Amino acid sequence: MNTELLPYRLKSARRKKRLQKLDFDKQLLRCEKRLDEVINSREVIMEKLDKPYQKGWKRLFVLTKEAAQNERAVFYQEILDKINTVQYHYDKSFKSRKKGKRQLRGHYENLPYLRSIDKYDWDANRLNLTDEQKTCFKRVKYWYAPYYRWELYYEFAEPALFEIKVLPHIIYEVKLGDAVLAQEEDFLYNYLYTGDNANRLTKINGGWYKYWKSVYFEQTKYVNPMKNKQLNKFLEDYDA
């Protein structure tokens, strides 16, 4: 055995640490790939129950009696299905106790609301509204303080056509799935996206760009009226 080459085959402490870090990164990438495979391979199959059962209560908006008797009841119901929000609770009163040492004792209640549509979703028509349905919405302008600018959103113009109602939450069908795949998915998700592993995975995939904030436009309070403007034109505008 040639012992002269033996020292060169030994790994230094720095190289060992670098290889361990590289192996850990490869393990994270393999787990992420496996998570995608599990999610894509899992099929959601719904099975109808022979005997439906009640699971708590649900609170949502419904048409009022006058609106339900209107000739355009179907038209209003189609709009309501797109902007309605549903709340579920085990108690019919929908009251939840306040938690925390500094909060007062008692109960609080958050009522459901009708969805408002922001300008981006309105222009892209994410809710698939027809031209006739869009005429039932009004545009609202408000000041968005974090970005120091005006924003737009659209809300239903006649909310009096709807009322809040509490109904029993009846389960008519259940979801069938592979318990083993569901358990593996939960394990991989918790391993990848909790703690420091999530930050490391984001950095491996090319994240954490050195942008100190997500605002890429000049805020109103910092706008300089003399920026990129010649002095003579600025004086002409000032005199005018």
C-alpha positions as a LaTeX table, in Angstrom:
\begin{tabular}{lrrr}
\hline
Residue & $x$ (\AA) & $y$ (\AA) & $z$ (\AA) \\
\hline
Met1 & 0.00 & 0.00 & 0.00 \\
Asn2 & 1.33 & 3.40 & $-0.98$ \\
Thr3 & 1.01 & 5.57 & 2.09 \\
Glu4 & 2.24 & 8.72 & 0.32 \\
Leu5 & $-1.16$ & 9.32 & $-1.32$ \\
Leu6 & $-3.15$ & 8.65 & 1.85 \\
Pro7 & $-3.06$ & 12.21 & 3.27 \\
Tyr8 & $-4.37$ & 13.62 & 0.01 \\
Arg9 & $-7.38$ & 11.31 & 0.08 \\
Leu10 & $-8.50$ & 12.51 & 3.49 \\
Lys11 & $-11.19$ & 15.18 & 3.59 \\
Ser12 & $-10.57$ & 18.36 & 5.45 \\
Ala13 & $-12.98$ & 19.59 & 8.10 \\
Arg14 & $-14.09$ & 22.43 & 5.86 \\
Arg15 & $-14.83$ & 20.08 & 2.96 \\
Lys16 & $-16.76$ & 17.71 & 5.22 \\
Lys17 & $-18.93$ & 20.55 & 6.44 \\
Arg18 & $-19.51$ & 21.75 & 2.88 \\
Leu19 & $-20.50$ & 18.27 & 1.70 \\
Gln20 & $-22.90$ & 17.85 & 4.61 \\
Lys21 & $-24.57$ & 21.12 & 3.70 \\
Leu22 & $-24.77$ & 20.07 & 0.06 \\
Asp23 & $-26.34$ & 16.73 & 0.97 \\
Phe24 & $-28.90$ & 18.47 & 3.17 \\
Asp25 & $-29.85$ & 20.80 & 0.29 \\
Lys26 & $-30.27$ & 17.82 & $-2.03$ \\
Gln27 & $-32.47$ & 16.15 & 0.56 \\
Leu28 & $-34.72$ & 19.21 & 0.74 \\
Leu29 & $-35.07$ & 19.27 & $-3.04$ \\
Arg30 & $-35.91$ & 15.56 & $-3.10$ \\
Cys31 & $-38.56$ & 16.06 & $-0.43$ \\
Glu32 & $-40.05$ & 18.98 & $-2.35$ \\
Lys33 & $-40.21$ & 16.90 & $-5.52$ \\
Arg34 & $-41.83$ & 14.04 & $-3.62$ \\
Leu35 & $-44.40$ & 16.41 & $-2.14$ \\
Asp36 & $-45.40$ & 17.56 & $-5.62$ \\
Glu37 & $-45.73$ & 13.94 & $-6.73$ \\
Val38 & $-47.95$ & 13.08 & $-3.76$ \\
Ile39 & $-50.20$ & 16.09 & $-4.33$ \\
Asn40 & $-50.58$ & 15.38 & $-8.05$ \\
Ser41 & $-51.17$ & 11.66 & $-7.59$ \\
Arg42 & $-53.83$ & 12.03 & $-4.94$ \\
Glu43 & $-57.33$ & 11.81 & $-6.37$ \\
Val44 & $-60.30$ & 13.39 & $-4.64$ \\
Ile45 & $-63.31$ & 11.09 & $-4.78$ \\
Met46 & $-66.62$ & 12.16 & $-3.27$ \\
Glu47 & $-69.05$ & 9.51 & $-2.04$ \\
Lys48 & $-72.68$ & 10.27 & $-1.28$ \\
Leu49 & $-73.98$ & 9.20 & 2.11 \\
Asp50 & $-77.04$ & 7.04 & 2.50 \\
Lys51 & $-77.93$ & 8.88 & 5.68 \\
Pro52 & $-76.90$ & 12.56 & 5.67 \\
Tyr53 & $-76.09$ & 14.04 & 9.06 \\
Gln54 & $-75.84$ & 17.50 & 10.57 \\
Lys55 & $-72.43$ & 18.91 & 11.48 \\
Gly56 & $-72.94$ & 22.19 & 13.29 \\
Trp57 & $-74.43$ & 25.28 & 11.73 \\
Lys58 & $-73.64$ & 27.64 & 8.88 \\
Arg59 & $-74.36$ & 31.34 & 8.56 \\
Leu60 & $-74.59$ & 33.04 & 5.19 \\
Phe61 & $-76.51$ & 35.55 & 3.11 \\
Val62 & $-79.80$ & 34.56 & 1.46 \\
Leu63 & $-82.38$ & 36.44 & $-0.54$ \\
Thr64 & $-85.02$ & 38.30 & 1.42 \\
Lys65 & $-88.66$ & 37.27 & 1.03 \\
Glu66 & $-89.33$ & 40.23 & $-1.23$ \\
Ala67 & $-86.31$ & 39.51 & $-3.41$ \\
Ala68 & $-87.15$ & 35.79 & $-3.61$ \\
Gln69 & $-90.61$ & 36.66 & $-4.92$ \\
Asn70 & $-89.18$ & 39.11 & $-7.46$ \\
Glu71 & $-89.11$ & 38.12 & $-11.13$ \\
Arg72 & $-85.32$ & 38.61 & $-11.11$ \\
Ala73 & $-84.77$ & 36.29 & $-8.15$ \\
Val74 & $-82.68$ & 33.86 & $-10.21$ \\
Phe75 & $-80.51$ & 36.72 & $-11.47$ \\
Tyr76 & $-79.83$ & 38.00 & $-7.93$ \\
Gln77 & $-79.17$ & 34.48 & $-6.66$ \\
Glu78 & $-76.46$ & 33.97 & $-9.30$ \\
Ile79 & $-74.74$ & 37.16 & $-8.13$ \\
Leu80 & $-75.07$ & 36.13 & $-4.48$ \\
Asp81 & $-73.44$ & 32.76 & $-5.16$ \\
Lys82 & $-70.33$ & 34.59 & $-6.41$ \\
Ile83 & $-69.96$ & 37.14 & $-3.60$ \\
Asn84 & $-71.39$ & 35.24 & $-0.65$ \\
Thr85 & $-69.30$ & 34.12 & 2.34 \\
Val86 & $-70.18$ & 31.20 & 4.62 \\
Gln87 & $-69.29$ & 30.78 & 8.28 \\
Tyr88 & $-69.39$ & 27.45 & 10.14 \\
His89 & $-69.74$ & 26.94 & 13.88 \\
Tyr90 & $-70.70$ & 24.21 & 16.30 \\
Asp91 & $-73.04$ & 26.56 & 18.19 \\
Lys92 & $-76.13$ & 28.12 & 16.64 \\
Ser93 & $-75.39$ & 31.44 & 18.33 \\
Phe94 & $-72.00$ & 31.71 & 16.55 \\
Lys95 & $-70.43$ & 33.27 & 19.63 \\
Ser96 & $-66.79$ & 32.64 & 20.48 \\
Arg97 & $-65.11$ & 33.45 & 23.75 \\
Lys98 & $-62.35$ & 36.03 & 23.85 \\
Lys99 & $-58.89$ & 34.67 & 24.56 \\
Gly100 & $-55.96$ & 36.45 & 26.09 \\
Lys101 & $-55.16$ & 37.97 & 29.44 \\
Arg102 & $-55.67$ & 41.58 & 28.34 \\
Gln103 & $-59.03$ & 41.00 & 26.67 \\
Leu104 & $-62.26$ & 41.47 & 28.54 \\
Arg105 & $-64.31$ & 38.46 & 29.43 \\
Gly106 & $-67.32$ & 37.69 & 27.31 \\
His107 & $-68.12$ & 36.73 & 23.74 \\
Tyr108 & $-67.51$ & 38.36 & 20.37 \\
Glu109 & $-69.22$ & 37.83 & 17.06 \\
Asn110 & $-67.93$ & 38.35 & 13.51 \\
Leu111 & $-70.78$ & 38.63 & 11.02 \\
Pro112 & $-70.42$ & 37.36 & 7.44 \\
Tyr113 & $-69.89$ & 39.88 & 4.68 \\
Leu114 & $-70.45$ & 40.27 & 0.97 \\
Arg115 & $-67.24$ & 40.02 & $-1.02$ \\
Ser116 & $-65.90$ & 43.16 & $-2.62$ \\
Ile117 & $-63.92$ & 42.90 & $-5.85$ \\
Asp118 & $-60.63$ & 44.75 & $-6.23$ \\
Lys119 & $-59.69$ & 46.45 & $-9.49$ \\
Tyr120 & $-57.34$ & 43.68 & $-10.62$ \\
Asp121 & $-59.94$ & 40.93 & $-10.25$ \\
Trp122 & $-62.58$ & 43.20 & $-11.78$ \\
Asp123 & $-60.53$ & 43.87 & $-14.91$ \\
Ala124 & $-59.60$ & 40.19 & $-15.24$ \\
Asn125 & $-63.21$ & 39.17 & $-14.45$ \\
Arg126 & $-62.12$ & 36.50 & $-12.00$ \\
Leu127 & $-65.71$ & 35.92 & $-10.83$ \\
Asn128 & $-66.99$ & 35.44 & $-14.41$ \\
Leu129 & $-69.57$ & 38.19 & $-14.13$ \\
Thr130 & $-71.73$ & 38.96 & $-17.14$ \\
Asp131 & $-72.16$ & 42.49 & $-18.46$ \\
Glu132 & $-75.64$ & 42.65 & $-16.96$ \\
Gln133 & $-74.35$ & 41.50 & $-13.56$ \\
Lys134 & $-71.58$ & 44.13 & $-13.61$ \\
Thr135 & $-74.19$ & 46.87 & $-13.79$ \\
Cys136 & $-75.31$ & 45.90 & $-10.26$ \\
Phe137 & $-71.94$ & 46.90 & $-8.78$ \\
Lys138 & $-70.70$ & 50.35 & $-7.87$ \\
Arg139 & $-67.13$ & 51.62 & $-7.80$ \\
Val140 & $-65.73$ & 52.78 & $-4.47$ \\
Lys141 & $-62.56$ & 54.82 & $-4.09$ \\
Tyr142 & $-60.61$ & 54.77 & $-0.84$ \\
Trp143 & $-57.24$ & 55.94 & 0.47 \\
Tyr144 & $-54.80$ & 53.05 & 1.05 \\
Ala145 & $-52.57$ & 54.37 & 3.83 \\
Pro146 & $-49.71$ & 51.80 & 3.67 \\
Tyr147 & $-48.89$ & 52.74 & 0.04 \\
Tyr148 & $-50.04$ & 56.39 & 0.20 \\
Arg149 & $-52.31$ & 56.13 & $-2.84$ \\
Trp150 & $-55.93$ & 55.82 & $-3.87$ \\
Glu151 & $-57.34$ & 52.36 & $-4.57$ \\
Leu152 & $-60.54$ & 51.14 & $-6.22$ \\
Tyr153 & $-62.84$ & 48.26 & $-5.48$ \\
Tyr154 & $-66.34$ & 47.27 & $-6.56$ \\
Glu155 & $-69.18$ & 46.29 & $-4.25$ \\
Phe156 & $-72.78$ & 45.24 & $-4.74$ \\
Ala157 & $-75.00$ & 48.30 & $-5.00$ \\
Glu158 & $-78.13$ & 46.79 & $-3.42$ \\
Pro159 & $-77.13$ & 44.84 & $-0.29$ \\
Ala160 & $-80.66$ & 45.27 & 1.11 \\
Leu161 & $-81.76$ & 42.43 & $-1.18$ \\
Phe162 & $-79.88$ & 39.97 & 1.04 \\
Glu163 & $-80.16$ & 39.05 & 4.70 \\
Ile164 & $-78.12$ & 36.92 & 7.09 \\
Lys165 & $-79.60$ & 33.56 & 8.01 \\
Val166 & $-78.43$ & 30.63 & 10.15 \\
Leu167 & $-79.03$ & 27.20 & 8.65 \\
Pro168 & $-78.09$ & 23.66 & 9.74 \\
His169 & $-74.94$ & 22.40 & 8.05 \\
Ile170 & $-75.93$ & 19.07 & 6.48 \\
Ile171 & $-73.25$ & 16.70 & 5.16 \\
Tyr172 & $-74.48$ & 14.86 & 2.07 \\
Glu173 & $-71.16$ & 13.46 & 0.83 \\
Val174 & $-67.71$ & 12.70 & 2.19 \\
Lys175 & $-64.26$ & 12.81 & 0.67 \\
Leu176 & $-62.47$ & 9.53 & 0.12 \\
Gly177 & $-58.70$ & 9.53 & 0.00 \\
Asp178 & $-55.60$ & 7.49 & 0.63 \\
Ala179 & $-54.73$ & 7.74 & 4.31 \\
Val180 & $-51.10$ & 6.79 & 3.69 \\
Leu181 & $-50.60$ & 9.52 & 1.07 \\
Ala182 & $-52.35$ & 12.07 & 3.27 \\
Gln183 & $-50.05$ & 11.21 & 6.16 \\
Glu184 & $-46.98$ & 11.45 & 3.94 \\
Glu185 & $-48.14$ & 14.80 & 2.58 \\
Asp186 & $-48.57$ & 16.22 & 6.08 \\
Phe187 & $-45.15$ & 14.96 & 7.12 \\
Leu188 & $-43.37$ & 16.43 & 4.08 \\
Tyr189 & $-45.23$ & 19.74 & 4.34 \\
Asn190 & $-44.34$ & 20.15 & 8.02 \\
Tyr191 & $-40.72$ & 19.17 & 7.33 \\
Leu192 & $-40.26$ & 21.60 & 4.45 \\
Tyr193 & $-42.28$ & 24.64 & 5.46 \\
Thr194 & $-41.75$ & 24.93 & 9.20 \\
Gly195 & $-38.71$ & 26.33 & 10.96 \\
Asp196 & $-35.44$ & 27.05 & 9.22 \\
Asn197 & $-36.01$ & 24.49 & 6.47 \\
Ala198 & $-38.50$ & 26.82 & 4.77 \\
Asn199 & $-35.95$ & 29.64 & 4.63 \\
Arg200 & $-33.25$ & 27.34 & 3.32 \\
Leu201 & $-35.53$ & 25.87 & 0.65 \\
Thr202 & $-36.53$ & 29.34 & $-0.52$ \\
Lys203 & $-32.89$ & 30.33 & $-0.83$ \\
Ile204 & $-32.03$ & 27.19 & $-2.79$ \\
Asn205 & $-34.83$ & 27.85 & $-5.25$ \\
Gly206 & $-33.52$ & 31.34 & $-5.95$ \\
Gly207 & $-35.44$ & 33.41 & $-3.41$ \\
Trp208 & $-34.46$ & 36.11 & $-0.96$ \\
Tyr209 & $-33.57$ & 38.80 & $-3.48$ \\
Lys210 & $-32.11$ & 41.87 & $-1.88$ \\
Tyr211 & $-35.13$ & 44.10 & $-2.27$ \\
Trp212 & $-35.55$ & 46.05 & 0.92 \\
Lys213 & $-39.26$ & 46.55 & 0.29 \\
Ser214 & $-41.95$ & 45.48 & $-2.15$ \\
Val215 & $-42.96$ & 48.94 & $-3.30$ \\
Tyr216 & $-41.45$ & 49.67 & $-6.71$ \\
Phe217 & $-42.99$ & 53.08 & $-7.31$ \\
Glu218 & $-42.31$ & 56.51 & $-5.92$ \\
Gln219 & $-44.60$ & 57.31 & $-3.05$ \\
Thr220 & $-46.71$ & 60.42 & $-3.18$ \\
Lys221 & $-45.12$ & 62.12 & $-0.19$ \\
Tyr222 & $-41.65$ & 61.71 & $-1.74$ \\
Val223 & $-42.49$ & 62.91 & $-5.26$ \\
Asn224 & $-40.22$ & 65.76 & $-6.36$ \\
Pro225 & $-42.01$ & 68.12 & $-8.81$ \\
Met226 & $-38.64$ & 69.32 & $-10.19$ \\
Lys227 & $-37.38$ & 65.85 & $-11.02$ \\
Asn228 & $-36.39$ & 65.37 & $-14.69$ \\
Lys229 & $-37.74$ & 68.81 & $-15.58$ \\
Gln230 & $-35.80$ & 71.66 & $-17.14$ \\
Leu231 & $-35.54$ & 74.86 & $-15.18$ \\
Asn232 & $-37.14$ & 77.09 & $-17.81$ \\
Lys233 & $-40.20$ & 74.84 & $-18.11$ \\
Phe234 & $-40.51$ & 74.67 & $-14.34$ \\
Leu235 & $-40.42$ & 78.47 & $-14.11$ \\
Glu236 & $-43.01$ & 78.77 & $-16.86$ \\
Asp237 & $-45.36$ & 76.41 & $-15.01$ \\
Tyr238 & $-44.72$ & 78.27 & $-11.75$ \\
Asp239 & $-45.50$ & 81.67 & $-13.30$ \\
Ala240 & $-48.62$ & 80.31 & $-14.92$ \\
\hline
\end{tabular}
